[in-house]
Structures are given as structure tokens and as C-alpha cells.
PDB file of C-alpha atoms in Angstrom:
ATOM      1  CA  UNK A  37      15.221 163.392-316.419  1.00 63.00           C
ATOM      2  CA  UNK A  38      17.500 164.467-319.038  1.00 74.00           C
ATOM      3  CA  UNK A  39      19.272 167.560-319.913  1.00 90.00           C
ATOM      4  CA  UNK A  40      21.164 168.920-322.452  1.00 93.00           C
ATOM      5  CA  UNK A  41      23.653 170.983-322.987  1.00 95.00           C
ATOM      6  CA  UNK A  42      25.768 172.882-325.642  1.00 95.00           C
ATOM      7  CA  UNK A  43      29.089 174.460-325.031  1.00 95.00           C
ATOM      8  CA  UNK A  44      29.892 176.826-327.775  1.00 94.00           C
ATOM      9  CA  UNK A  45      33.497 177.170-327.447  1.00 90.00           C
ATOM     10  CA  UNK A  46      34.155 174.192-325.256  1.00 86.00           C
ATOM     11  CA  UNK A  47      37.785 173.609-326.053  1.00 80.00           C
ATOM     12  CA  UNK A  48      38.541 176.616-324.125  1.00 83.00           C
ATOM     13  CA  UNK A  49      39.502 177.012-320.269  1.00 84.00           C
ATOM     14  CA  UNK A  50      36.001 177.614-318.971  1.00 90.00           C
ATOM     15  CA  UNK A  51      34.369 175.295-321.434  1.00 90.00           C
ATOM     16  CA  UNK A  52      36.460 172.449-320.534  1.00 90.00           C
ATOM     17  CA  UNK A  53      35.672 172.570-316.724  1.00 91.00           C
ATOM     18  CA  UNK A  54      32.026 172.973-317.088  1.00 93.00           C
ATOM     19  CA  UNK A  55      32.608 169.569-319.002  1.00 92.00           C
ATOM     20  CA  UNK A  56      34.350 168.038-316.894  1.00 91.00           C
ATOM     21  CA  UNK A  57      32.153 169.210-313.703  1.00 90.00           C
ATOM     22  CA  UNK A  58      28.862 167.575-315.246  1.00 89.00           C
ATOM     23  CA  UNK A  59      30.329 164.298-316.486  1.00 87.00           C
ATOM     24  CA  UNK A  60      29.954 163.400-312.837  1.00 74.00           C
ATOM     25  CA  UNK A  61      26.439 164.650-312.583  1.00 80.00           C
ATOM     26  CA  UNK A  62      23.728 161.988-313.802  1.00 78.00           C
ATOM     27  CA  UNK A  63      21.543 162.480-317.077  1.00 83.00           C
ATOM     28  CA  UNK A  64      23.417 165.580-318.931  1.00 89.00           C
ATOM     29  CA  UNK A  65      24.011 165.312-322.147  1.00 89.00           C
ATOM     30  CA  UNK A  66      26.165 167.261-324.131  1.00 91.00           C
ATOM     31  CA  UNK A  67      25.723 168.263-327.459  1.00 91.00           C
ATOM     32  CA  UNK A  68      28.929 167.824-329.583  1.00 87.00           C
ATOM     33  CA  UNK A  69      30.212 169.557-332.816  1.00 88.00           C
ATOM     34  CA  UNK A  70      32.844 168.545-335.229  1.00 86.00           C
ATOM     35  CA  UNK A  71      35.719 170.842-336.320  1.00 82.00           C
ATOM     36  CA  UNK A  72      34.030 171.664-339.608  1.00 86.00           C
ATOM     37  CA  UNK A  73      30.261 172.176-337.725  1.00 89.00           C
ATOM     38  CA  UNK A  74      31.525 174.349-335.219  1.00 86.00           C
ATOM     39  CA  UNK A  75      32.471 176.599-337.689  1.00 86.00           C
ATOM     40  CA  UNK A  76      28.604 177.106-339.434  1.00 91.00           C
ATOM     41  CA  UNK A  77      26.494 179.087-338.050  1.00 91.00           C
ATOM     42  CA  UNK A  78      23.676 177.250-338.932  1.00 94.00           C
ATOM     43  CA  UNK A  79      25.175 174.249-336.919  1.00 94.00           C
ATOM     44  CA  UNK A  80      25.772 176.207-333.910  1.00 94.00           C
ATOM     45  CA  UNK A  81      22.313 177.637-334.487  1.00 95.00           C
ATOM     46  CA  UNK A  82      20.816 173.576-334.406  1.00 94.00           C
ATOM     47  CA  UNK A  83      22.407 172.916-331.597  1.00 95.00           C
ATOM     48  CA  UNK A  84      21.207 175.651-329.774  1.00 96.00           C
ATOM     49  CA  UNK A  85      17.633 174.936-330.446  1.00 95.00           C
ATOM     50  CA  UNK A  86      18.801 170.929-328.814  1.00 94.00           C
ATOM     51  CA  UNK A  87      19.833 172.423-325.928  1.00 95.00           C
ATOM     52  CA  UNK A  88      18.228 173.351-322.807  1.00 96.00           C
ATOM     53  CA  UNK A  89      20.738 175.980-322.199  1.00 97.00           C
ATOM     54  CA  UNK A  90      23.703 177.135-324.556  1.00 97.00           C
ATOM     55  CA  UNK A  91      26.660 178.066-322.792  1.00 97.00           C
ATOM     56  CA  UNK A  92      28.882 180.289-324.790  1.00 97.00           C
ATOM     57  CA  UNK A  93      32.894 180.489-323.683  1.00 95.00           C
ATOM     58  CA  UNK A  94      33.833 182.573-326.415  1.00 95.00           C
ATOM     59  CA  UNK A  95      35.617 186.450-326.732  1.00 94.00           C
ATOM     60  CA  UNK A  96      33.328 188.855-326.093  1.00 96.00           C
ATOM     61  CA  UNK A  97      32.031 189.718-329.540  1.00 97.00           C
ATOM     62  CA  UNK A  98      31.451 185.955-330.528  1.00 95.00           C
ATOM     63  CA  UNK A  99      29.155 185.912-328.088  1.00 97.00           C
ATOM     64  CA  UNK A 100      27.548 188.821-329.135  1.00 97.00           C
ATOM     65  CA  UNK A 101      27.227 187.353-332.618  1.00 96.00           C
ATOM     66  CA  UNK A 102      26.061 183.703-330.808  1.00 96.00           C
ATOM     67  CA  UNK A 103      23.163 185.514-328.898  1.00 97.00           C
ATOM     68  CA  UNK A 104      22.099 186.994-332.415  1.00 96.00           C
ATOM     69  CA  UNK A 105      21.996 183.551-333.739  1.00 95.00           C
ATOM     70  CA  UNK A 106      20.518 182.218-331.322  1.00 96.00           C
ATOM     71  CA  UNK A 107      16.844 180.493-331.737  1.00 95.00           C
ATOM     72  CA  UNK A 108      13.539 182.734-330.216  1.00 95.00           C
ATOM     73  CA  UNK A 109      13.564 181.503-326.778  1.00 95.00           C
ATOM     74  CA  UNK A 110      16.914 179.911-326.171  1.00 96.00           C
ATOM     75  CA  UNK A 111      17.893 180.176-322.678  1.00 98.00           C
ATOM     76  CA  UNK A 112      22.059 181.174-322.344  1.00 98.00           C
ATOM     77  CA  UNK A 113      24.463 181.662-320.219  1.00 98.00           C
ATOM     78  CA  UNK A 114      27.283 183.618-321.153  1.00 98.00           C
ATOM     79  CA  UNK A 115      30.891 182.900-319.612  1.00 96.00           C
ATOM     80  CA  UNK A 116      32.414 186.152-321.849  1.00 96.00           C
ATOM     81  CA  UNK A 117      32.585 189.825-320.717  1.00 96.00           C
ATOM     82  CA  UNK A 118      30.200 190.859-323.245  1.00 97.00           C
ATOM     83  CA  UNK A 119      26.684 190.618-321.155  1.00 97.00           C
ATOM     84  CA  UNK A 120      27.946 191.145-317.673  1.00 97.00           C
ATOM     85  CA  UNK A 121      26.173 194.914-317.238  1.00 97.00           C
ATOM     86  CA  UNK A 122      23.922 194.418-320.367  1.00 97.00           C
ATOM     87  CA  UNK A 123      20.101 195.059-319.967  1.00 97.00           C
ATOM     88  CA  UNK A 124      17.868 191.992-319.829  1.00 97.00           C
ATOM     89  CA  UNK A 125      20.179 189.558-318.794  1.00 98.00           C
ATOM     90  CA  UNK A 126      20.589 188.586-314.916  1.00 98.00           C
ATOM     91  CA  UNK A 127      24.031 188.216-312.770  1.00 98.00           C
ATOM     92  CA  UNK A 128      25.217 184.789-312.464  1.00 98.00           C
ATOM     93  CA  UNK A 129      26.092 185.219-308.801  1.00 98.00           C
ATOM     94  CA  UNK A 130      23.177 183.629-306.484  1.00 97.00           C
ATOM     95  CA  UNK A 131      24.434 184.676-303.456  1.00 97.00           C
ATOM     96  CA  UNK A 132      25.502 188.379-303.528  1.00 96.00           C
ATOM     97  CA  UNK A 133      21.892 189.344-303.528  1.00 96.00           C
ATOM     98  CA  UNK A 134      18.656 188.124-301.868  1.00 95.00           C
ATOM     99  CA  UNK A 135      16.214 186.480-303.976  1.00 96.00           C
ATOM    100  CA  UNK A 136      19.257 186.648-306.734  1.00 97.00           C
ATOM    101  CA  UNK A 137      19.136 182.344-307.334  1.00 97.00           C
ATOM    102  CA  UNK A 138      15.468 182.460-307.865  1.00 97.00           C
ATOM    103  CA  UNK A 139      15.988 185.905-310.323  1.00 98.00           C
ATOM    104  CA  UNK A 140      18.729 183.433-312.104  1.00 98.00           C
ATOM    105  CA  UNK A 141      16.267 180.106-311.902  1.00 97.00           C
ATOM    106  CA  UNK A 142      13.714 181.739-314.760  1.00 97.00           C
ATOM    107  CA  UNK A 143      16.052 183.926-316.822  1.00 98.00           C
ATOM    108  CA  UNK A 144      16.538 183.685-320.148  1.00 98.00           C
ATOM    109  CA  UNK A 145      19.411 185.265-320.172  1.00 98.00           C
ATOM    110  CA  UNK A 146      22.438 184.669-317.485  1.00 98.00           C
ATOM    111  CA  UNK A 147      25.649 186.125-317.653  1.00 98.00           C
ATOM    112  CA  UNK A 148      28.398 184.484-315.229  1.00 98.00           C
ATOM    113  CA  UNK A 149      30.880 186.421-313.163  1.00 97.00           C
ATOM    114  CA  UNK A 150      34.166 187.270-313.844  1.00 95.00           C
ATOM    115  CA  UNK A 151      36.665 185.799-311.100  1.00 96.00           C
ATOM    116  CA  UNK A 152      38.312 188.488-309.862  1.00 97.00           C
ATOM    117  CA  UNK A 153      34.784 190.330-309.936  1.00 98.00           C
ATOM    118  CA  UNK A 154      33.081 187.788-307.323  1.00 98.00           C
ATOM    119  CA  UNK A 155      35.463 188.101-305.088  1.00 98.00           C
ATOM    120  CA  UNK A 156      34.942 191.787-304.969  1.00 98.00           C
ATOM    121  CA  UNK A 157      31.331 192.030-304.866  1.00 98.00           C
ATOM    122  CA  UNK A 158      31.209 189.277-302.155  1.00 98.00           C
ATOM    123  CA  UNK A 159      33.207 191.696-300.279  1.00 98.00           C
ATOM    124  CA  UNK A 160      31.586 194.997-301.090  1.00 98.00           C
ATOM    125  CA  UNK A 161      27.946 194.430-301.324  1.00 98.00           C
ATOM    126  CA  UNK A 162      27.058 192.688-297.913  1.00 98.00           C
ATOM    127  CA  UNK A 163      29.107 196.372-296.098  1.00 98.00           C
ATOM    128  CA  UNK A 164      27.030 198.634-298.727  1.00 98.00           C
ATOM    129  CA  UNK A 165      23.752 196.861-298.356  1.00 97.00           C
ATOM    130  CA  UNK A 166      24.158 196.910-294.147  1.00 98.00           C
ATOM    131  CA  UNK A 167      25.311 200.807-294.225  1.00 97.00           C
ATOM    132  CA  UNK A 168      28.987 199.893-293.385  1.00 98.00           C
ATOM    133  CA  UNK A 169      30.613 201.066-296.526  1.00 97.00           C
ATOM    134  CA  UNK A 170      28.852 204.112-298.830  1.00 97.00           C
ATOM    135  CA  UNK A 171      28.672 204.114-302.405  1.00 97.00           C
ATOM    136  CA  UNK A 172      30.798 206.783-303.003  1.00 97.00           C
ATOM    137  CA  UNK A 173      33.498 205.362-300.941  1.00 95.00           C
ATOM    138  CA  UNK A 174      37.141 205.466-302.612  1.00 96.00           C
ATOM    139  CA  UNK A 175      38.220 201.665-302.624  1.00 97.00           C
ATOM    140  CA  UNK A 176      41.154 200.120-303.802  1.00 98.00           C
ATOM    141  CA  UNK A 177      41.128 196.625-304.489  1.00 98.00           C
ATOM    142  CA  UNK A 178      44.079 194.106-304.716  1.00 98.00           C
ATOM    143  CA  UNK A 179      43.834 190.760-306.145  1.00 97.00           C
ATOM    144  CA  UNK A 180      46.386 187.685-307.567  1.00 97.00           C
ATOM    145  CA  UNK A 181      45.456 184.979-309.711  1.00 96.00           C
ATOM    146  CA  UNK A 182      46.794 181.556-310.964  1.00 94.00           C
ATOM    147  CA  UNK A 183      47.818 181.953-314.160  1.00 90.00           C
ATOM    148  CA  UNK A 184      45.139 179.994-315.456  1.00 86.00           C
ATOM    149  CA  UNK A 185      43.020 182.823-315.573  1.00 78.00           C
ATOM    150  CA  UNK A 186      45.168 184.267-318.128  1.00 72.00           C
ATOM    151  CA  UNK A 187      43.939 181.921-321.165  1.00 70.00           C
ATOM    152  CA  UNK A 188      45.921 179.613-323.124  1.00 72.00           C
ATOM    153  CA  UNK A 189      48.709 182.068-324.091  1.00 74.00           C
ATOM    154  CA  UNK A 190      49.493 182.901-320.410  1.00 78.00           C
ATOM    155  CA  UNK A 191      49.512 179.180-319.362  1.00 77.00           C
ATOM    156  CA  UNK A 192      51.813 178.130-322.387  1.00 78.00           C
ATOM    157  CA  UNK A 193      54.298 181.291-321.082  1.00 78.00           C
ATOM    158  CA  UNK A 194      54.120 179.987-317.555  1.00 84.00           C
ATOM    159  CA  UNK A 195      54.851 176.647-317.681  1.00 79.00           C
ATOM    160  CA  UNK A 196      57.114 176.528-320.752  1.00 79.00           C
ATOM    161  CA  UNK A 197      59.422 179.749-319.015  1.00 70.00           C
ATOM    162  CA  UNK A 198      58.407 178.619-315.674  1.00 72.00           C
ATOM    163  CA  UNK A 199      57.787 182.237-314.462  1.00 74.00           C
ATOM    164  CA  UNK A 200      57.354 185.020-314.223  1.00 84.00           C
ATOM    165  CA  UNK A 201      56.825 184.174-310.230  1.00 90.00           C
ATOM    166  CA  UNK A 202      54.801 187.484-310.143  1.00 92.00           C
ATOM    167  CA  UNK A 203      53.767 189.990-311.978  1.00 91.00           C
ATOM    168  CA  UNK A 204      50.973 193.115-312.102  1.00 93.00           C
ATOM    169  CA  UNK A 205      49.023 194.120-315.138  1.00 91.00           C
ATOM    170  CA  UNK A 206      46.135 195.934-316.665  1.00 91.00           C
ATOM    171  CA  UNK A 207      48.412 198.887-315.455  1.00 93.00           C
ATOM    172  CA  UNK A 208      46.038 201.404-317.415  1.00 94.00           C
ATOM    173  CA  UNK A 209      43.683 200.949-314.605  1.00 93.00           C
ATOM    174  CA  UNK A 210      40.905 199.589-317.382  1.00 93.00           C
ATOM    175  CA  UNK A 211      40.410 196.200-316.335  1.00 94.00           C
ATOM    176  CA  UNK A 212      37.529 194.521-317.410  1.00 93.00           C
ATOM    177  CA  UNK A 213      35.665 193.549-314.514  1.00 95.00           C
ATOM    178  CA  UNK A 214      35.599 197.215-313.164  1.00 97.00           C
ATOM    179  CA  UNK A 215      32.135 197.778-314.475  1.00 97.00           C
ATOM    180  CA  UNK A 216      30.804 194.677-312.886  1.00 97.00           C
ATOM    181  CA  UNK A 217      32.144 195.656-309.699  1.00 98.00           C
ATOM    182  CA  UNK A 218      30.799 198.929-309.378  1.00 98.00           C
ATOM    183  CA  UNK A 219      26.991 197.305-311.006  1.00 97.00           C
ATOM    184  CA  UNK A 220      26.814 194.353-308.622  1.00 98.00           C
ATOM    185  CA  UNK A 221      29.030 195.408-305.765  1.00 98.00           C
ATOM    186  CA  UNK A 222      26.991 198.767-305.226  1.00 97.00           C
ATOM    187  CA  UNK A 223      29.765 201.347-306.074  1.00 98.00           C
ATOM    188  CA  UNK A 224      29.017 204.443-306.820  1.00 98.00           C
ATOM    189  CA  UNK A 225      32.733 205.863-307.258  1.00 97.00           C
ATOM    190  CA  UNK A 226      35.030 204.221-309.291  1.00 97.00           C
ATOM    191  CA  UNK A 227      37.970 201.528-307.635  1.00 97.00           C
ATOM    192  CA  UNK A 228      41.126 201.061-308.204  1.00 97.00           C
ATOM    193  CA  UNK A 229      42.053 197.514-309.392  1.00 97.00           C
ATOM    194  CA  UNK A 230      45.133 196.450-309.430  1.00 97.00           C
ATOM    195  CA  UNK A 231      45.579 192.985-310.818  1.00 96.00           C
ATOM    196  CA  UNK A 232      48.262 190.205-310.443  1.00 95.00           C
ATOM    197  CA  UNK A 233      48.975 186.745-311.387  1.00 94.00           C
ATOM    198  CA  UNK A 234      51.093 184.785-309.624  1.00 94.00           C
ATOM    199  CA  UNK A 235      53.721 181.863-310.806  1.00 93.00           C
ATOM    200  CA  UNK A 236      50.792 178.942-309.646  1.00 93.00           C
ATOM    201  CA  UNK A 237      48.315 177.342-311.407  1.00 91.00           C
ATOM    202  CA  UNK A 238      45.124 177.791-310.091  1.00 94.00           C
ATOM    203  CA  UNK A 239      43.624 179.718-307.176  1.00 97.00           C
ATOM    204  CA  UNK A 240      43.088 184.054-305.868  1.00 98.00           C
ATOM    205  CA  UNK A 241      43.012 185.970-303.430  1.00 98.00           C
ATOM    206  CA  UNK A 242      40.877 189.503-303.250  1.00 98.00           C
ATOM    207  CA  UNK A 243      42.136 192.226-300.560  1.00 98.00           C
ATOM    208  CA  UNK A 244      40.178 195.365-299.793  1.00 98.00           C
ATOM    209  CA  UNK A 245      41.725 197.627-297.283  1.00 98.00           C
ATOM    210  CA  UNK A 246      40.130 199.871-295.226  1.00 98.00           C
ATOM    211  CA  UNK A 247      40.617 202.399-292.697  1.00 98.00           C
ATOM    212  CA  UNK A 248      37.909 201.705-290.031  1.00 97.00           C
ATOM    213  CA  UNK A 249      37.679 205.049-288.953  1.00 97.00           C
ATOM    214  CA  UNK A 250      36.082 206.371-292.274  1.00 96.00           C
ATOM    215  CA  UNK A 251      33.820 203.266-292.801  1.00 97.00           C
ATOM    216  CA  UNK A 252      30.127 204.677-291.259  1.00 97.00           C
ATOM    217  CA  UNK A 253      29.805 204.208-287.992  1.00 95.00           C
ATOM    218  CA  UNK A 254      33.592 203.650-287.324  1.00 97.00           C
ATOM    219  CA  UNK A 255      33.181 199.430-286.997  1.00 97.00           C
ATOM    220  CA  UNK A 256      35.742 197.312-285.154  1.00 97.00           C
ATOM    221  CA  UNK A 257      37.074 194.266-287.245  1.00 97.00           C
ATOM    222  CA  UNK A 258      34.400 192.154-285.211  1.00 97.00           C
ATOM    223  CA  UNK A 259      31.448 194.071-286.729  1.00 98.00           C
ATOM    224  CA  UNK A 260      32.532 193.407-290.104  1.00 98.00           C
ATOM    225  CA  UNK A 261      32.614 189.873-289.645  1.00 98.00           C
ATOM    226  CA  UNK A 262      29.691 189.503-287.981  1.00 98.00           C
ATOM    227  CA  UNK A 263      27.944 191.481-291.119  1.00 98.00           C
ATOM    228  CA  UNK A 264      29.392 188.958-293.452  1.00 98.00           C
ATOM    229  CA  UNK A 265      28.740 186.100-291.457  1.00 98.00           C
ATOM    230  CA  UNK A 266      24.992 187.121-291.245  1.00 98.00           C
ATOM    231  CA  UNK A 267      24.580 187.959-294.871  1.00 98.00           C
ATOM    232  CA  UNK A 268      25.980 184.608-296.117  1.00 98.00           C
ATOM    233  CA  UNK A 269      24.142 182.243-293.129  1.00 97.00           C
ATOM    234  CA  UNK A 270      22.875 179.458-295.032  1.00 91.00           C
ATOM    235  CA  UNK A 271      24.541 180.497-298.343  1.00 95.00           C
ATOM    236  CA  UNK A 272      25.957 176.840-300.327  1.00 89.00           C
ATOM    237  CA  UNK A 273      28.863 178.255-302.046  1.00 96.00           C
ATOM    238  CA  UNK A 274      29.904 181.515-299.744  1.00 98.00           C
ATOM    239  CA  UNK A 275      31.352 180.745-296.224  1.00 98.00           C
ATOM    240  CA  UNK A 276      32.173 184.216-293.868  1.00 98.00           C
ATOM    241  CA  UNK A 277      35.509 182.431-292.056  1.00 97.00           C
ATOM    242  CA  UNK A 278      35.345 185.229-289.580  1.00 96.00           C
ATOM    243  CA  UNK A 279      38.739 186.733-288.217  1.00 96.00           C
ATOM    244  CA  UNK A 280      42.119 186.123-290.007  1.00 94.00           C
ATOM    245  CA  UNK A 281      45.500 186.374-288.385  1.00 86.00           C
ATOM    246  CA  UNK A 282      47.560 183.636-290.073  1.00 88.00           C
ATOM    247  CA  UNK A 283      48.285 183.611-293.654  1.00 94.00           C
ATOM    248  CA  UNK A 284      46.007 182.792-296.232  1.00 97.00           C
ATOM    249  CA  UNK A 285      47.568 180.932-299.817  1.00 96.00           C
ATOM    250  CA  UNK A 286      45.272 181.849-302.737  1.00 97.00           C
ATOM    251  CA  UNK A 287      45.652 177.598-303.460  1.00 97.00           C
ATOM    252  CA  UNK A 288      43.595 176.154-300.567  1.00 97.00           C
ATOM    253  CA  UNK A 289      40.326 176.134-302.635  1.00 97.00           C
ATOM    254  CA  UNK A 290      41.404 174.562-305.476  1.00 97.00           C
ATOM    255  CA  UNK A 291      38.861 172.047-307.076  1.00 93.00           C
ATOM    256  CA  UNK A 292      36.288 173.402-304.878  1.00 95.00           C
ATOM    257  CA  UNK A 293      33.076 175.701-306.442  1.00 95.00           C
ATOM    258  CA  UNK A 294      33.577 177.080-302.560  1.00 97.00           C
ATOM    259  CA  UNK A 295      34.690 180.830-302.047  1.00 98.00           C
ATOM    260  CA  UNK A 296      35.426 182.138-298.297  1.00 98.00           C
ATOM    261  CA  UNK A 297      35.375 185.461-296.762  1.00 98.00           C
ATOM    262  CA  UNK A 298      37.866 186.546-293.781  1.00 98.00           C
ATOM    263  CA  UNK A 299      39.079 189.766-291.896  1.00 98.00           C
ATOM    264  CA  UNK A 300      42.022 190.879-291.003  1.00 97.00           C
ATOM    265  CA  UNK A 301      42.675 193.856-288.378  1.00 97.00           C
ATOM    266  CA  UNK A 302      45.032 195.709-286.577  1.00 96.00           C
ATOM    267  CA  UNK A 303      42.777 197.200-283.946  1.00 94.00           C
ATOM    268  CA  UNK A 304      44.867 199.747-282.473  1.00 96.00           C
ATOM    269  CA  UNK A 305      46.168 201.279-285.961  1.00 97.00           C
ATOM    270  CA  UNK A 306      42.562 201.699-286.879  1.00 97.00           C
ATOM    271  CA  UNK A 307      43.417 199.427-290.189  1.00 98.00           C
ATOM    272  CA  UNK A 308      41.468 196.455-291.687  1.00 98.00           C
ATOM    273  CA  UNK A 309      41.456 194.075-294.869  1.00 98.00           C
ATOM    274  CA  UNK A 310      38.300 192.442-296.175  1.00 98.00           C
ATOM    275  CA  UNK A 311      40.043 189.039-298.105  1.00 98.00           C
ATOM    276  CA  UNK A 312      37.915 186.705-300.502  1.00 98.00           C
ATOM    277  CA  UNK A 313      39.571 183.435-301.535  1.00 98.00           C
ATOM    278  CA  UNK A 314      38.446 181.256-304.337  1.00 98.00           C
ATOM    279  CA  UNK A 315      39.669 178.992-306.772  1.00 97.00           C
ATOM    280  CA  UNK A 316      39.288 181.369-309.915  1.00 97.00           C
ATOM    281  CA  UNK A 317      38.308 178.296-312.308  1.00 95.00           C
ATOM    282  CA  UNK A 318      35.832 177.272-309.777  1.00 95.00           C
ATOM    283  CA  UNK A 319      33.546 180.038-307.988  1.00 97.00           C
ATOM    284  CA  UNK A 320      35.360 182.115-310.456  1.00 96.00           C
ATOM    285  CA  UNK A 321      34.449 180.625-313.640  1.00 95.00           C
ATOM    286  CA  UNK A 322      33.808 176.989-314.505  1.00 95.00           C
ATOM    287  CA  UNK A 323      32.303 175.847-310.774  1.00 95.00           C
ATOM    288  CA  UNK A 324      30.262 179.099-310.924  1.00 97.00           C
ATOM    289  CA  UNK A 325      28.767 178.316-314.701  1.00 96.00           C
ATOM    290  CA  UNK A 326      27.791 174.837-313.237  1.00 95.00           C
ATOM    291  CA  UNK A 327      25.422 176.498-310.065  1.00 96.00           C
ATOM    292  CA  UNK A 328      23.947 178.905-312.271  1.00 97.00           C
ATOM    293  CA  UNK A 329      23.036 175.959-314.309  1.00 96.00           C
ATOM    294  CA  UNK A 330      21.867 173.618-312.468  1.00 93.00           C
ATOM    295  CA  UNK A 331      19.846 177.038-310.850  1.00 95.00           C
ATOM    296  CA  UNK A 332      18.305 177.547-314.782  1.00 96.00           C
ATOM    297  CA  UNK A 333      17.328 173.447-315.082  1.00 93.00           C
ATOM    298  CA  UNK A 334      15.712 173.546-310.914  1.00 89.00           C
ATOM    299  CA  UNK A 335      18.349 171.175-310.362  1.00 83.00           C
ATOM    300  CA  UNK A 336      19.788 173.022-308.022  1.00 65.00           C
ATOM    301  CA  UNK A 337      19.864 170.078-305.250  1.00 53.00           C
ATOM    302  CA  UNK A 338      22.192 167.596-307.376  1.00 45.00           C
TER     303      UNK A 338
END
């Protein structure tokens, strides 16, 4: 059986590994637009009505203007910001939710994740939903990603200046993904996020600390990863790793769709820190677009 596919906006980060990923999958076709095409709306609009599902890797309000040229019925999923907490469309992350991968399977609409975002919510939402962490908690969240994530002006700084070898931003304390966080990982109060890319290429790391003492209940380090190891039993993509106390490099998942959960305590000082890793263009982007895809087709076995 055939499927096919158009990536509006596939010379872009995302769009190029969701290429790349299902050239090695058989009977996906891709349909292709030349320079002049991909600039008519009426093209793009063809194309879409080919497709199975449209994937759009564009800045936020091109996709906003894609979905309202989009065909009656066109299924999409959008790799942009602009759809993430929007009404009608479903979370591209099957496994931070039960019953989420079937809710994804016969939507229309899909938005996909935002890297730094699934590593939070993997984190968050397995504590809130077992009564380990409350809503109205005050979280701060830490996170570093290859600069990859960055787009193409961020790579072309990094490896033509070979640096910076770290840096923070969003210093406002407006990020993005913040919304999708607090939506998807069951927040009530706003966290902080502090970002950070690194001087590597590809790869993240999400740290939540946490005073066990104030978490409900008062857990020990081994209750925590027993919760996430029983939420994620059987999940594909999610693996709970269990107990950390050797370091962790945000690289070791690198051209995997895999993202892994640990925790790491120091008992006596009463202090803990939930960690996600994940290779931010796979779970976190490209690997991620390709499960929620194969999820839409009910080819979710290939």
C-alpha cells in the first residue's frame, strides 16, 4: 500500500529528517515542488489534496496561512509552534497520555511537540497524573540543546565560529514551549525555563529539580522511579532508566526516535532531579513527526 506525503517547507531542519527517516520505509511517496511551485499557493494547495497527510515545517504564521489553504478534509501535521495549544487539533506525543496514540491515529489535525517541551511533559505528567507533584507546584526546569535546534542561522554561527561552547537564552523567561508545558504536562502555575544550547550538534538533556520533602507524600528517589517506570511499561519510544548516579551526555541518543527518563537523588539532603534525554531532532522533532505519522496512516507497526 502506498502513501503519500507532502512536506511544505522540506528544505528546512525538521523537513529534511522526516525525509530522510521515510526513504528507508517501503511505499511512501513524496510529493515534490519546484522552486517556482512552492511559491503558489495554488500549488501547495494541489499537493495537499495528493497527499495523505501534509506536513508543514514552516514559521508559525505560514502555517497558519497553509492550514487556511488547505483542501476540506486534509489531514496535517504541523511541526511549527503555531497549533501546539490550539483547539481542535491533538498533541503529537503518543505516550504522555493514555489512549493519546489512538486520539492521534483519527485526527485531522496533529500538532508535533516541541523538543525541549517533550522532555518536560514526559517528566511532569506521569508525577501529576499519580498525585506526586500538584498542579500548582513552582517548578523550574533546566534544559541544553545541540545547536541544531537553533535553525539554520545558529548552525551556520556554530560551526563557522566554532562556539560559543555554551550559552543561555530566551532570558525574558518567554520561551515558546512554556504554554505547551503547562497544557500537556498538567501545570497549573507557571515554570521557569531556562534554556541552553551547547557547542554540539545534536542531542538534550531536561533537568527538573525537586525537593522531596514538598512533593505530596514526601517520596524517596525510588518512588519516583518506580512511577515512571510504571507509566511508560510497554511504551515504544519512552524508556524509565530508573536511578542515575553517573553522568549522563545529552549525545547518547543521537539518531535514535528513543527518549529516556532517569533520577537522580541525594537521599539524605532531601534533594532530587527528574532528567529526560533525547536526541532533539529525533523524539524532539523529526523522529517524533515520523511516529505520529505512521500513527495517522495505521502504520504504526513499520
Amino acid at each position: 500500500m502506498s502513501r503519500t506525503l507532502f512536506i511544505d517547507g522540506q528544505a528546512g531542519t525538521t523537513g529534511l529528517g522526516i525525509a530522510s527517516r521515510i526513504a528507508g520505509i517501503a511505499g511512501w511517496r513524496l510529493v515534490t515542488l519546484g522552486e517556482t511551485e512552492r511559491k503558489l499557493p495554488a500549488s501547495r494547495a494541489a499537493a495537499m489534496a495528493q497527499a495523505d497527510v501534509t506536513v508543514l515545517c514552516l514559521p508559525d504564521d505560514a502555517a497558519r496561512a497553509a492550514v487556511a489553504l488547505a483542501p476540506p478534509g486534509a489531514r496535517i501535521l504541523d511541526a511549527s509552534t503555531a497549533h501546539r495549544v490550539a483547539p481542535g487539533w491533538v498533541y503529537g506525543f503518543p505516550e504522555f497520555l493514555p489512549g493519546q496514540a489512538e486520539r492521534i491515529a483519527t485526527a485531522q489535525y496533529v500538532s508535533n511537540p516541541g523538543c525541549y517541551a517533550t522532555g518536560a511533559i514526559a517528566l511532569l505528567r506521569p508525577l501529576i497524573e499519580y498525585g506526586l507533584l500538584t498542579p500548582d507546584q513552582n517548578i523550574a526546569i533546566n534544559a541544553v540543546s545541540g545547536y541544531s535546534g537553533g535553525g539554520k542561522a545558529m548552525i551556520a554561527a556554530h560551526e563557522a565560529a566554532r562556539g560559543p561552547a555554551f550559552e543561555l537564552y530566551a532570558l525574558g523567561l518567554a520561551h515558546k514551549h512554556v504554554p505547551e508545558i503547562m497544557g500537556y504536562g498538567g501545570l497549573a502555575a507557571r515554570p521557569l525555563f531556562v534554556p541552553s544550547v551547547g557547542h554540539f550538534a545534536q542531542g538534550m538533556l531536561v533537568c527538573i529539580p525537586v525537593f522531596l520533602a514538598q512533593l505530596p507524600g514526601q517520596p524517596d528517589a525510588a518512588r519516583l522511579a518506580q512511577a515512571y517506570g510504571d507509566y511508560y511499561a510497554g511504551a515504544r519510544n519512552v524508556v524509565a532508566r530508573g536511578l542515575a548516579t553517573d553522568q549522563l551526555r545529552p549525545e547518547a541518543l543521537n539518531g535514535t526516535d528513543m527518549l529516556e527518563i532517569f533520577v537522580a537523588a541525594h537521599e539524605a539532603h532531601g534533594h532530587a532531579v527528574l532528567i529526560a534525554r533525547l536526541d532533539n531532532l529525533g523524539k524532539g522533532a523529526s523522529g517524533a513527526a515520523v511516529q505520529n505519522l505512521q500513527l495517522m496512516l495505521g502504520l504504526n507497526d513499520e
